[in-house]
Short mmCIF file of C-alpha atoms and ligand atoms in Angstrom, two decimals:
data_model
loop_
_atom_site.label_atom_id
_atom_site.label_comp_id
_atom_site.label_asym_id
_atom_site.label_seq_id
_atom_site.Cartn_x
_atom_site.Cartn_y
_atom_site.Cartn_z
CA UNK A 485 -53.98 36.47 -172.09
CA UNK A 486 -54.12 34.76 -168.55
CA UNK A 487 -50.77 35.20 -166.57
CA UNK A 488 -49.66 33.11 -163.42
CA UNK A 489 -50.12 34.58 -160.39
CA UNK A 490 -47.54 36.97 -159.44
CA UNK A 491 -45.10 35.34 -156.86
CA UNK A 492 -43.74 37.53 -154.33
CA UNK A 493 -40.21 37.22 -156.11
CA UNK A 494 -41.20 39.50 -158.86
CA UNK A 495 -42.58 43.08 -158.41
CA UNK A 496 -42.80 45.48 -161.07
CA UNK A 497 -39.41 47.55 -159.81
CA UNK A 498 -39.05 50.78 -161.41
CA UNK A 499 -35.86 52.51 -162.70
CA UNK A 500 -35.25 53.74 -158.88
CA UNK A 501 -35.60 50.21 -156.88
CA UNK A 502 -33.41 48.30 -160.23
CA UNK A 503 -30.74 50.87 -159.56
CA UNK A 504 -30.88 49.74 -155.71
CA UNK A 505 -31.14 46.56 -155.84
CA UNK A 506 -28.08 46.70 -158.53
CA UNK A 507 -26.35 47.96 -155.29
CA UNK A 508 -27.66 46.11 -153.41
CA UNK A 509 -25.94 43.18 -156.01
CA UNK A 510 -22.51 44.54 -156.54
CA UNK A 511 -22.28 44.99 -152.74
CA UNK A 512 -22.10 41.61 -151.94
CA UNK A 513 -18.52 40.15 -152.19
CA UNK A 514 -17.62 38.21 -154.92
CA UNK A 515 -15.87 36.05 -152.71
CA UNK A 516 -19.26 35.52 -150.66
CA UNK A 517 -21.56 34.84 -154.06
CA UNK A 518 -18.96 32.03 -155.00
CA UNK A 519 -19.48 30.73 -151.90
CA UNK A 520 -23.06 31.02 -152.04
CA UNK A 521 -23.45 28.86 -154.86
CA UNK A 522 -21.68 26.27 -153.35
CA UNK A 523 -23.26 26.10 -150.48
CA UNK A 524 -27.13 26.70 -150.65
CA UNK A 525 -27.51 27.51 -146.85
CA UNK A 526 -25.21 30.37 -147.06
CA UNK A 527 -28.13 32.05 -148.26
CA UNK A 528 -29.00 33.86 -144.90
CA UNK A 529 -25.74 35.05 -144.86
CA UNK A 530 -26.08 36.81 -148.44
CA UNK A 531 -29.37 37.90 -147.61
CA UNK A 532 -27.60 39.89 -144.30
CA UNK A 533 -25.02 41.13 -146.40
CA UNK A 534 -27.37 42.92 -148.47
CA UNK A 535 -29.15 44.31 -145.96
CA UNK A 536 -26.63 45.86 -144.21
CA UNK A 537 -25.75 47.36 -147.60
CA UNK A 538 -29.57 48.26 -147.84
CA UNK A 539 -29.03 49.89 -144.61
CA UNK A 540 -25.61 51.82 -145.57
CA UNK A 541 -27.69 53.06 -148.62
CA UNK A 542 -29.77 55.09 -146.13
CA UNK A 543 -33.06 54.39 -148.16
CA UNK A 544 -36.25 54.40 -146.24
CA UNK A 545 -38.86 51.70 -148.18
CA UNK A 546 -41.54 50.36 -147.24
CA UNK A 547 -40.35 46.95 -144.98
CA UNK A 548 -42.24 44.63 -147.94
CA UNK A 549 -40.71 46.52 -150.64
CA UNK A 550 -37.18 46.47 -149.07
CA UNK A 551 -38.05 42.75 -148.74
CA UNK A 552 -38.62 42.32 -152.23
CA UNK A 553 -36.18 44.28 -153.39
CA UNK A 554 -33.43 41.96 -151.29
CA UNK A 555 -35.41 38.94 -152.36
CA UNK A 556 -34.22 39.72 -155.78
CA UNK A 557 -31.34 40.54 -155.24
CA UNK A 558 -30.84 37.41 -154.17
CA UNK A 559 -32.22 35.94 -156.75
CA UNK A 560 -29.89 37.10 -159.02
CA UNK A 561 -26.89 36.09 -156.67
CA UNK A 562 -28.03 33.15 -155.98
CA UNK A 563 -30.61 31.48 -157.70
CA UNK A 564 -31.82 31.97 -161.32
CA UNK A 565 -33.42 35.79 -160.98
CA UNK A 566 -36.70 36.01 -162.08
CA UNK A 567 -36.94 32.58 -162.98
CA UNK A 568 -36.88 31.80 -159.16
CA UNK A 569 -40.74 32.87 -159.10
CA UNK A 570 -41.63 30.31 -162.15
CA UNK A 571 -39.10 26.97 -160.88
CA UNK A 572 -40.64 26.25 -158.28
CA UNK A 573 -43.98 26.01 -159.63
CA UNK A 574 -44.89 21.93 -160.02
CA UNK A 575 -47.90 23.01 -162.65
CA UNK A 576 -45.72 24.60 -164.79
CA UNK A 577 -43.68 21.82 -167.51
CA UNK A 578 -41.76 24.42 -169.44
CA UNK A 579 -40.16 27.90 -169.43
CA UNK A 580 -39.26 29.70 -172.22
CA UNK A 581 -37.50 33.15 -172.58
CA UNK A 582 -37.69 34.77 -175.67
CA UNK A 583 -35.07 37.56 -174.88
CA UNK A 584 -35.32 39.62 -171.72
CA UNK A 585 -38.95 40.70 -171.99
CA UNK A 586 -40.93 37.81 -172.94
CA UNK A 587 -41.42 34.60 -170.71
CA UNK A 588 -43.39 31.95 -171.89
CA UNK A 589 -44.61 29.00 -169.35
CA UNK A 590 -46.57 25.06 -170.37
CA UNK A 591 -48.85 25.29 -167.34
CA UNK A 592 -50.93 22.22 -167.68
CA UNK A 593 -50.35 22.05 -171.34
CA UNK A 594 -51.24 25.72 -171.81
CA UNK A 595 -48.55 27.70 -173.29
CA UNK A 596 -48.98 31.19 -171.31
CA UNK A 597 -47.02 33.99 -171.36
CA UNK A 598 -46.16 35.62 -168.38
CA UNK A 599 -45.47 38.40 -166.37
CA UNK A 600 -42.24 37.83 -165.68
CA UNK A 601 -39.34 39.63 -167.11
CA UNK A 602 -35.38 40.11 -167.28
CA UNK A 603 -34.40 43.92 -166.74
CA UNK A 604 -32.42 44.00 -169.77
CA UNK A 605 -30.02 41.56 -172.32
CA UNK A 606 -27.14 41.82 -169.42
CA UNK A 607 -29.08 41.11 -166.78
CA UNK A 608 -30.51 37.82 -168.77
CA UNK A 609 -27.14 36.91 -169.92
CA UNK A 610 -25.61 36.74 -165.95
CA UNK A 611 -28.26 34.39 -165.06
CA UNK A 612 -27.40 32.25 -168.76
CA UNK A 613 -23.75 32.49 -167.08
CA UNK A 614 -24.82 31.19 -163.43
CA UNK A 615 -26.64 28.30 -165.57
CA UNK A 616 -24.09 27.02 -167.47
CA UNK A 617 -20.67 28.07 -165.40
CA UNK A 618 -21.05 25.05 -163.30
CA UNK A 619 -20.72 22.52 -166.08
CA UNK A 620 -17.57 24.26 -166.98
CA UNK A 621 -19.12 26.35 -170.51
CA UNK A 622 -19.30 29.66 -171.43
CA UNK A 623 -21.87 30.97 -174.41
CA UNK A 624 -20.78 33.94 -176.45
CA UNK A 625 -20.89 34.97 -179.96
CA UNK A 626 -18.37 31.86 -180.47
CA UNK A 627 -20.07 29.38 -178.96
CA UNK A 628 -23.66 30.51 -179.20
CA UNK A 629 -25.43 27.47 -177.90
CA UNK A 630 -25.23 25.39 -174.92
CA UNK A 631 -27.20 22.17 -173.34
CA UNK A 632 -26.62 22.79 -169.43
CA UNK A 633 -28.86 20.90 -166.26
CA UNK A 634 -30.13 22.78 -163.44
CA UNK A 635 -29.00 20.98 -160.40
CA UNK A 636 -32.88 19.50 -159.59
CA UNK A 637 -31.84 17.38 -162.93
CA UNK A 638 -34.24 20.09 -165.28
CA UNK A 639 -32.70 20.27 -168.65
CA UNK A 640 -31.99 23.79 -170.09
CA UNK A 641 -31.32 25.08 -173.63
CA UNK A 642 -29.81 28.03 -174.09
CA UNK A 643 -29.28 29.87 -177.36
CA UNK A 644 -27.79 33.59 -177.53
CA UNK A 645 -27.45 35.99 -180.70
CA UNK A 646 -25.97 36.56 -183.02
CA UNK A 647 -27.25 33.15 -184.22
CA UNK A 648 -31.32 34.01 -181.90
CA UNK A 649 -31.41 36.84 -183.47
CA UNK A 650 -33.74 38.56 -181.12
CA UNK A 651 -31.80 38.39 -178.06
CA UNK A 652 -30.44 35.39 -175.60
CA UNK A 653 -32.95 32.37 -175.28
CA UNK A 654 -33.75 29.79 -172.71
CA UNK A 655 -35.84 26.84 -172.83
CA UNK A 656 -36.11 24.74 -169.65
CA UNK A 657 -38.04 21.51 -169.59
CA UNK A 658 -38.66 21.28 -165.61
CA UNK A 659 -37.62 17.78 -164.09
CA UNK A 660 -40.93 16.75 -162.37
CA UNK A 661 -40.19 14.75 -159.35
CA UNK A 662 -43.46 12.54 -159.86
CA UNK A 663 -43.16 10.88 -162.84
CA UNK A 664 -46.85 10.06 -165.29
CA UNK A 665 -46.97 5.75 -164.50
CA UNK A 666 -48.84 3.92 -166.74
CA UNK A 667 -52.11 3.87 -164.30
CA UNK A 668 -52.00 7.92 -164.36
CA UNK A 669 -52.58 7.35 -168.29
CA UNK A 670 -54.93 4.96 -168.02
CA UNK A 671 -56.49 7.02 -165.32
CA UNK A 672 -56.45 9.81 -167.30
CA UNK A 673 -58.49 7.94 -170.19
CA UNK A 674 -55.52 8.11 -172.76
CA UNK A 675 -55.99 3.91 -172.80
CA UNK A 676 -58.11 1.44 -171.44
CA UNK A 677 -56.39 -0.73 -168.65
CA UNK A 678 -56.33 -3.30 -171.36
CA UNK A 679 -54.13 -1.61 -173.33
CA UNK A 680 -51.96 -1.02 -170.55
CA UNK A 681 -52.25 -4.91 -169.95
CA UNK A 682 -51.24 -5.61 -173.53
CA UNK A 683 -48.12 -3.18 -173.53
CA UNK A 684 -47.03 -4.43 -169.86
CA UNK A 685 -47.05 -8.22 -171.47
CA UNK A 686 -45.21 -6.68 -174.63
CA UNK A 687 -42.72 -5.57 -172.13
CA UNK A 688 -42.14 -8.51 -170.09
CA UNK A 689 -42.11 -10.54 -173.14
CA UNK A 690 -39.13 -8.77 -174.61
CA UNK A 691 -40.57 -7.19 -177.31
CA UNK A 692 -38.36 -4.63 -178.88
CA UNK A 693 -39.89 -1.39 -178.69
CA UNK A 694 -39.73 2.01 -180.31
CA UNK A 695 -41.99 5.14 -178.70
CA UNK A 696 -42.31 7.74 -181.08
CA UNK A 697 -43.71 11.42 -181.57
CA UNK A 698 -42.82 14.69 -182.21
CA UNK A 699 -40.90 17.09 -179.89
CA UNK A 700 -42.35 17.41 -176.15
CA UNK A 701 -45.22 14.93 -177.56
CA UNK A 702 -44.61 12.71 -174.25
CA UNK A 703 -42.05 9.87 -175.36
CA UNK A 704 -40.00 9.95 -172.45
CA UNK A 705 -42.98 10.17 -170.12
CA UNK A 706 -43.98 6.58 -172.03
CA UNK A 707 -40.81 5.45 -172.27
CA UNK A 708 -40.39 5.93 -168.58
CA UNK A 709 -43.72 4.55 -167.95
CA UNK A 710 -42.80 1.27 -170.00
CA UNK A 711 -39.68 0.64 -168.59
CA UNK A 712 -41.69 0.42 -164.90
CA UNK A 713 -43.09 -2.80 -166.18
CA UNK A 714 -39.67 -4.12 -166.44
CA UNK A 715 -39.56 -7.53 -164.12
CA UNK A 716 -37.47 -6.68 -161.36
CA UNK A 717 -35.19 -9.25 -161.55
CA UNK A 718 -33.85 -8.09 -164.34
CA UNK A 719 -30.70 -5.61 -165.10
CA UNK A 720 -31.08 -2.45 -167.18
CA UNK A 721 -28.83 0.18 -168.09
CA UNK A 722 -29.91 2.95 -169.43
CA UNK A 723 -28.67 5.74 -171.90
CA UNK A 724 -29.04 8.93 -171.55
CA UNK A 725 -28.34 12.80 -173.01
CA UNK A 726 -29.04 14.33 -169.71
CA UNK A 727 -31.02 11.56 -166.84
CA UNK A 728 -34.57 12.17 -166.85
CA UNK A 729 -35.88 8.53 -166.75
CA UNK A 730 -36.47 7.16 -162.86
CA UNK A 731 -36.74 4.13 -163.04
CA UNK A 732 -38.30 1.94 -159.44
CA UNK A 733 -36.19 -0.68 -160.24
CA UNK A 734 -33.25 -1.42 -157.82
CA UNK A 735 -30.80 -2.71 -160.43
CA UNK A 736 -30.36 -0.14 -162.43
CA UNK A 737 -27.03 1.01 -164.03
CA UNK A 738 -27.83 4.82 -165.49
CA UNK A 739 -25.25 5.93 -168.38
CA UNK A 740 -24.70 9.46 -169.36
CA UNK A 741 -23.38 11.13 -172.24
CA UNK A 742 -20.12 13.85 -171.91
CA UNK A 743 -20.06 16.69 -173.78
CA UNK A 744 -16.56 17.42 -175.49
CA UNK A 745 -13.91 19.17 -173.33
CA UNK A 746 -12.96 22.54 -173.90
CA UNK A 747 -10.10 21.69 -176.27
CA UNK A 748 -12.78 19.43 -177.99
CA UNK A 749 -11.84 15.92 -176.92
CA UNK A 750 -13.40 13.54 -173.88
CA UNK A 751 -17.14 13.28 -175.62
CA UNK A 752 -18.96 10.12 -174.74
CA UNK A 753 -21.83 9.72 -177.68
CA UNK A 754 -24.91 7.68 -176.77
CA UNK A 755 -23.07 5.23 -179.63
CA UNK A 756 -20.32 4.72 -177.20
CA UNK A 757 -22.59 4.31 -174.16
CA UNK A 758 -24.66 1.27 -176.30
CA UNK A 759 -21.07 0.22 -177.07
CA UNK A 760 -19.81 -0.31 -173.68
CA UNK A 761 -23.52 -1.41 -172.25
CA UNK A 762 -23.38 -4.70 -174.22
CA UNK A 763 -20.40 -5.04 -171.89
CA UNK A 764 -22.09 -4.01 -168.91
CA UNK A 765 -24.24 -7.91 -168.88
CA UNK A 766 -27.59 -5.95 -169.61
CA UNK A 767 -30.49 -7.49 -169.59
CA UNK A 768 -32.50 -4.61 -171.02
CA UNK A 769 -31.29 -1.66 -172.42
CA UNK A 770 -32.96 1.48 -172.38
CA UNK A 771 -31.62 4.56 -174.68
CA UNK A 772 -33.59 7.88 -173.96
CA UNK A 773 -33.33 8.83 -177.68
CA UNK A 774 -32.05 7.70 -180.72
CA UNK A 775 -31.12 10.20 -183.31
CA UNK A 776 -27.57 9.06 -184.90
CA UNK A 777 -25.51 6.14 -185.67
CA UNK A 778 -26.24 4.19 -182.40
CA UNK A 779 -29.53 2.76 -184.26
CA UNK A 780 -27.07 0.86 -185.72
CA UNK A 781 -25.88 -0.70 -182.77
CA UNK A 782 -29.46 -0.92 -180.93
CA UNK A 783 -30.60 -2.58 -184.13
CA UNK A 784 -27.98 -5.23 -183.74
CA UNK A 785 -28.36 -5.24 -180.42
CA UNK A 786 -32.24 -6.41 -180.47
CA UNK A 787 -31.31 -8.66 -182.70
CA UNK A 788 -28.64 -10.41 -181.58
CA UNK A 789 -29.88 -11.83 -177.80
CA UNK A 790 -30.61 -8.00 -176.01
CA UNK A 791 -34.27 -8.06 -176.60
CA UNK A 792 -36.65 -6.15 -175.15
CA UNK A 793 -34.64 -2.53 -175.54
CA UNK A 794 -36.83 0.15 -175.15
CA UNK A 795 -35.66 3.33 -176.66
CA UNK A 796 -37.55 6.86 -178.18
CA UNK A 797 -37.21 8.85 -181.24
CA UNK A 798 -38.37 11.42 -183.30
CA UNK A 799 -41.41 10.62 -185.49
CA UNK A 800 -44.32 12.28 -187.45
CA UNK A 801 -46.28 8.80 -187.56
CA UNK A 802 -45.02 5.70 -187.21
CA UNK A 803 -44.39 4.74 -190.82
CA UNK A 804 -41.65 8.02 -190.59
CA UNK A 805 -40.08 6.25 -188.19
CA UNK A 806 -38.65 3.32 -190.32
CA UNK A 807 -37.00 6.16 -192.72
CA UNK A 808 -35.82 7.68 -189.99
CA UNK A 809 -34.42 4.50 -188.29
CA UNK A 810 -32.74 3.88 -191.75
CA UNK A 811 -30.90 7.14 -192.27
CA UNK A 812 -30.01 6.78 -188.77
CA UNK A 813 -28.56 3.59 -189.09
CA UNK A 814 -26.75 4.64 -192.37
CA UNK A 815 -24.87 7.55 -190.54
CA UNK A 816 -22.83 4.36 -188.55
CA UNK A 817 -21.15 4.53 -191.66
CA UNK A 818 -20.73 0.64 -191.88
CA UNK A 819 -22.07 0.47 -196.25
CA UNK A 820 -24.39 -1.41 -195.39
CA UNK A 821 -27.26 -1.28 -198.32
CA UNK A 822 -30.71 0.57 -197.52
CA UNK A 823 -32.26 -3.07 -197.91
CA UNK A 824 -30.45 -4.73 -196.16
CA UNK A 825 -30.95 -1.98 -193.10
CA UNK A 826 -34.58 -2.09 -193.74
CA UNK A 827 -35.12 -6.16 -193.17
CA UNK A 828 -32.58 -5.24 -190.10
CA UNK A 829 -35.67 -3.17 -188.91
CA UNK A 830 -37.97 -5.64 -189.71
CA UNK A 831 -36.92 -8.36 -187.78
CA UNK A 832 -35.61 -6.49 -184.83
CA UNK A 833 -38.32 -3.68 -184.04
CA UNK A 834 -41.73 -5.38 -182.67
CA UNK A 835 -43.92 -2.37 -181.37
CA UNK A 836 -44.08 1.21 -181.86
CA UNK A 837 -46.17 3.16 -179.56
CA UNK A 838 -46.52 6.90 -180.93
CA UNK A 839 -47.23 10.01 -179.15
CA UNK A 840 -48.84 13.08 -180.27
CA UNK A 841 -49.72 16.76 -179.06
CA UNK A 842 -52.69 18.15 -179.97
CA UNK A 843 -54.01 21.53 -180.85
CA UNK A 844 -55.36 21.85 -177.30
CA UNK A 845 -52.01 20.81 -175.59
CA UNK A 846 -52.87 17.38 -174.62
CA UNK A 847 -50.34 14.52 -175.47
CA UNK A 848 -51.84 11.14 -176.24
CA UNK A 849 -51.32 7.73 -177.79
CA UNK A 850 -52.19 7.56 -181.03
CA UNK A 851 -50.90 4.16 -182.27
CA UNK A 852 -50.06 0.99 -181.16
CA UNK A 853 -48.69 -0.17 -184.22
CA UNK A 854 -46.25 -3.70 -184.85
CA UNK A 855 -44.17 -4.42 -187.39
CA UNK A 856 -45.44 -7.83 -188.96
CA UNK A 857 -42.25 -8.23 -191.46
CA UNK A 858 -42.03 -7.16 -195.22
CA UNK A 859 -43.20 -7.39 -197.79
CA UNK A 860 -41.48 -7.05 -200.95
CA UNK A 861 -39.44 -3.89 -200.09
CA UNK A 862 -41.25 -2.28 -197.32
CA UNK A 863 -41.82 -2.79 -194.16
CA UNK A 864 -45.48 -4.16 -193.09
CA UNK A 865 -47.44 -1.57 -190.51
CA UNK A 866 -50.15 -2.73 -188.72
CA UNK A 867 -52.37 -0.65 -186.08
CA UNK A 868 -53.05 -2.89 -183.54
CA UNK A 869 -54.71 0.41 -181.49
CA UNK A 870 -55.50 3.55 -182.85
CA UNK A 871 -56.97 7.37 -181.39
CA UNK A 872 -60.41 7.95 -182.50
CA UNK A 873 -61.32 11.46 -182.97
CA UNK A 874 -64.72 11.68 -182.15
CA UNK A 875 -64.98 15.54 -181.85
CA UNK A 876 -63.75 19.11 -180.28
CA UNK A 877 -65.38 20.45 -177.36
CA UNK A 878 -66.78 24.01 -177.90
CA UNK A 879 -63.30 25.28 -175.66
CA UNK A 880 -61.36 23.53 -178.30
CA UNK A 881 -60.95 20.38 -176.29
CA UNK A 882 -60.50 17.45 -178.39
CA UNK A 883 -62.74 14.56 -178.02
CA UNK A 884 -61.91 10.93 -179.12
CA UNK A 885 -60.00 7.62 -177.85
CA UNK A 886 -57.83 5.27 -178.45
CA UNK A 887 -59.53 1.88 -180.01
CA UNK A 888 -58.75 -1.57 -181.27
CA UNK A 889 -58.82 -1.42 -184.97
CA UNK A 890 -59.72 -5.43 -185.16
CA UNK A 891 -56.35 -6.73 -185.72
CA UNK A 892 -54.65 -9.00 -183.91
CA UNK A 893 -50.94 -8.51 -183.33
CA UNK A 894 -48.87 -11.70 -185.01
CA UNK A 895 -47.12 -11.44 -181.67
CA UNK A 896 -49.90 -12.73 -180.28
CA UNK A 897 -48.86 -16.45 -179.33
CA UNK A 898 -45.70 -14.89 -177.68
CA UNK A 899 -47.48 -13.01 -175.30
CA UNK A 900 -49.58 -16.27 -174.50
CA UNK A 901 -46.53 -18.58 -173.89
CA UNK A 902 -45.03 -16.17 -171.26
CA UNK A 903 -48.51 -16.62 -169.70
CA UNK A 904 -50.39 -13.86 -170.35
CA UNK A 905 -54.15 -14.86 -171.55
CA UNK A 906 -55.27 -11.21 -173.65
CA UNK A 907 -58.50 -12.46 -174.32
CA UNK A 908 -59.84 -11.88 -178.23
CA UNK A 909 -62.06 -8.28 -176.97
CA UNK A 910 -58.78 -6.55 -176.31
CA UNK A 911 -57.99 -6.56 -180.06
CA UNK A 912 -61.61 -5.34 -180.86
CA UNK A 913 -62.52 -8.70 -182.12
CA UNK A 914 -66.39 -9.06 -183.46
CA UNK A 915 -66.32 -5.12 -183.57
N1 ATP B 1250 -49.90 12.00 -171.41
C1 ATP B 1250 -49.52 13.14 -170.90
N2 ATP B 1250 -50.40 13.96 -170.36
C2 ATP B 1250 -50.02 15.15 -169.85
N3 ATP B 1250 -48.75 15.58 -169.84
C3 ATP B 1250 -47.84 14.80 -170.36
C4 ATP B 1250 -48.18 13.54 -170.92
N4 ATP B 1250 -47.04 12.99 -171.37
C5 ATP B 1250 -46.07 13.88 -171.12
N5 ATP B 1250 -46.53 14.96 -170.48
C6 ATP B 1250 -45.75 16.12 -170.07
O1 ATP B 1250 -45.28 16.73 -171.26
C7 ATP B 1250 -43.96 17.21 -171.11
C8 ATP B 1250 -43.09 16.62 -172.19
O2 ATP B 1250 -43.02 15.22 -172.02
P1 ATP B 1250 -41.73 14.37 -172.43
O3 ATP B 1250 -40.49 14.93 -171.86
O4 ATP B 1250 -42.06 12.97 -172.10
O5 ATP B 1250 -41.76 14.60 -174.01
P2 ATP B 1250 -40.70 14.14 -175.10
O6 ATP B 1250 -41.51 13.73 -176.30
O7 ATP B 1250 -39.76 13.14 -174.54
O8 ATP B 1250 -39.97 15.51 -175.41
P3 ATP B 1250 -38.58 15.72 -176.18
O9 ATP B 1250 -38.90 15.58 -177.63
O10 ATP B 1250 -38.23 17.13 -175.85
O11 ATP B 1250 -37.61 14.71 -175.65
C9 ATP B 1250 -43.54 16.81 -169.71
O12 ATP B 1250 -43.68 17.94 -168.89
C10 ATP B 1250 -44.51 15.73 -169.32
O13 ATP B 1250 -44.74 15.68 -167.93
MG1 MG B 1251 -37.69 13.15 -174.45
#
């Protein structure tokens, strides 16, 4: 299997230069590595300290292997250890430890594993500990899992035994600084500029819209893509877990959600951040994901003058996304019967755009679907765009594109009044 070049971070240290640098580690004041962490350009200082303690050690390396040996030392005193090598990497999406020997990294939508590696359970456990410490959590056996940020905004998931059973976890899904716009999709052939036309007048027109997909399928990347075709007169707040949308806007309020305190009280749900938006005078809302009772409230919210929210969730295809919408609004708890949730849907939810990842990594659009109403007890689907799988590529690429099935949305005269003019070819008409 391919591996990522090795950075200089991480050298294949046996049992002699693990023991030093372990020195090298506990030599350094605790004092100093508090410090440290606090203040990133301290660094120089660590790095002298272990020097000199390199230097008391009476060892006579090689200069470049005493300089790796220190550089990972201070990795592990300052920075994230052997992850240091794979964080700053802008090609690589995701890391994922599987214990302390096996390291995992998305590069380009490849999942690779690499050469990386912890030196044992402890040693991947103190770097778990740096993670997390600074949002005031601890993981043990009691409290097994944990969400946590890294401070560039990347958002980590860690997961220890006894509940992994195979050893402490980490998945990190890197915060990339340039954001995927709309033109990079269309760009990258995912949809004609067309389509991009059509959902940037579904936008500005206040349609209500849901992006959905499976895990990591690229809903946030739409979502975030989306909301860039909000006018910028308007004001949005959004509603997050943990910030990853970046809006270019300049009035933009960003919510985020509080996990509990340590006696188990202070949480601030995405329900409560909807809550207090309506308050805020929004003129959009965005939610980064729905997945409980606040469906409830966006539901209401579309429908009663806050058009044009914007929010993700998790999907298979789009028609799984009404039944999920629908047990999602029934955990608000307000009785409220499944019909009468379901023609709630209907008449609040306009588009759905879904996501999915393929077999060879890529993430694309698969549907632009609307909902057109009901009819008798479920809710009317109708593609307005669909992917068109064509072929595979003898490397396993897939071939195919996203096309106008022939049907035009009911929307239609909407988008017309606010002034935009899709002419009948976008919709595949006389295909
Ligand atoms: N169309 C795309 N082409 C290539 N990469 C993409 C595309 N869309 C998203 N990505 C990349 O895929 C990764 C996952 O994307 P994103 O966070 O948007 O997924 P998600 O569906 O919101 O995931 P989750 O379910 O975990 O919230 C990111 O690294 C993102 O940059
Ligand atoms: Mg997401």
């Amino acid at each position: 299997m391919p591996s990522p070049n090795q950075p200089k971070a991480i050298i294949k240290m046996d049992a002699r230069l693990v023991r030093l640098k372990e020195f090298l580690v506990n030599a350094v004041s605790t004092e100093m590595q508090n410090q440290s962490i606090v203040h990133p350009q301290n660094r120089e200082a660590v790095r002298r300290s272990l020097i000199d303690a390199y230097q008391r050690t009476k060892a006579d390396l090689e200069t470049k292997v005493r300089d790796q040996v220190v550089d990972s030392a201070l990795a592990d005193l300052i920075g994230y250890g052997p992850l240091e090598a794979l964080l700053p990497d802008p090609e690589i999406s995701e890391i994922m430890v599987n214990g302390p020997k096996q390291i995992f990294v998305e590069r380009n939508g490849e999942l690779l594993e690499t050469d990386v590696k912890f030196e044992n359970e402890e040693h991947l456990l103190r770097i778990i500990d740096r993670i997390v410490s600074p949002l005031g959590r601890r993981v043990d056996a009691d409290n097994p899992t944990a969400d946590a940020r890294l401070p560039d905004g990347s958002r980590v998931n860690v997961i220890i035994p006894p509940v992994a059973v195979d050893g402490p976890h980490i998945t990190i899904r890197k915060f990339l600084q340039t954001k995927i716009t709309m033109d990079d999709l269309v760009s990258m052939g995912e949809l004609t500029i067309y389509m991009a036309k059509f959902l940037e007048a579904c936008v500005v027109t206040r349609l209500n819209i849901l992006v959905t997909g499976n895990t990591s399928s690229g809903k946030t990347t739409v979502l975030n893509a989306l909301s860039g075709f909000i006018p910028d007169k308007e004001r949005i707040v959004t509603i997050e877990d943990a910030v990853e949308l970046k809006l270019k806007q300049r009035h933009v309020v960003r919510l985020e959600t509080k996990l509990p305190n340590v006696d188990g009280s202070g949480a601030v749900s995405v329900r409560d951040l909807v809550r207090n938006a309506l308050r805020m005078r929004p003129d959009r809302i965005v939610v980064g994901e729905v997945r409980g009772g606040e469906a409830m409230d966006m539901l209401q919210a579309m429908n009663t003058g806050h058009t044009g929210s914007l929010t993700t969730l998790h999907a298979n295809i789009p028609r799984d996304a009404i039944s999920r919408l629908e047990t999602m609004a029934m955990m608000a708890g307000l009785d409220m019967p499944l019909l009468a949730i379901r023609k709630q849907i209907a008449a609040s939810v306009n588009l759905i755009v879904h996501l999915a990842r393929f077999s060879d990594g890529s993430r694309k659009m698969t549907h632009i679907t609307e909902l057109s109403g009901m009819e008798g007890e479920v809710v009317t689907l109708t593609d307005i765009f669909k992917f068109d799988q064509s072929g595979v590529t003898p490397e396993g690429k897939i071939i195919g594109q996203l096309r106008p099935t022939g049907m035009r949305p009911l929307f239609t005269p909407r988008l017309e009044a606010s002034g935009f003019k899709l002419g009948g070819e976008i919709f595949g008409a006389g295909l």
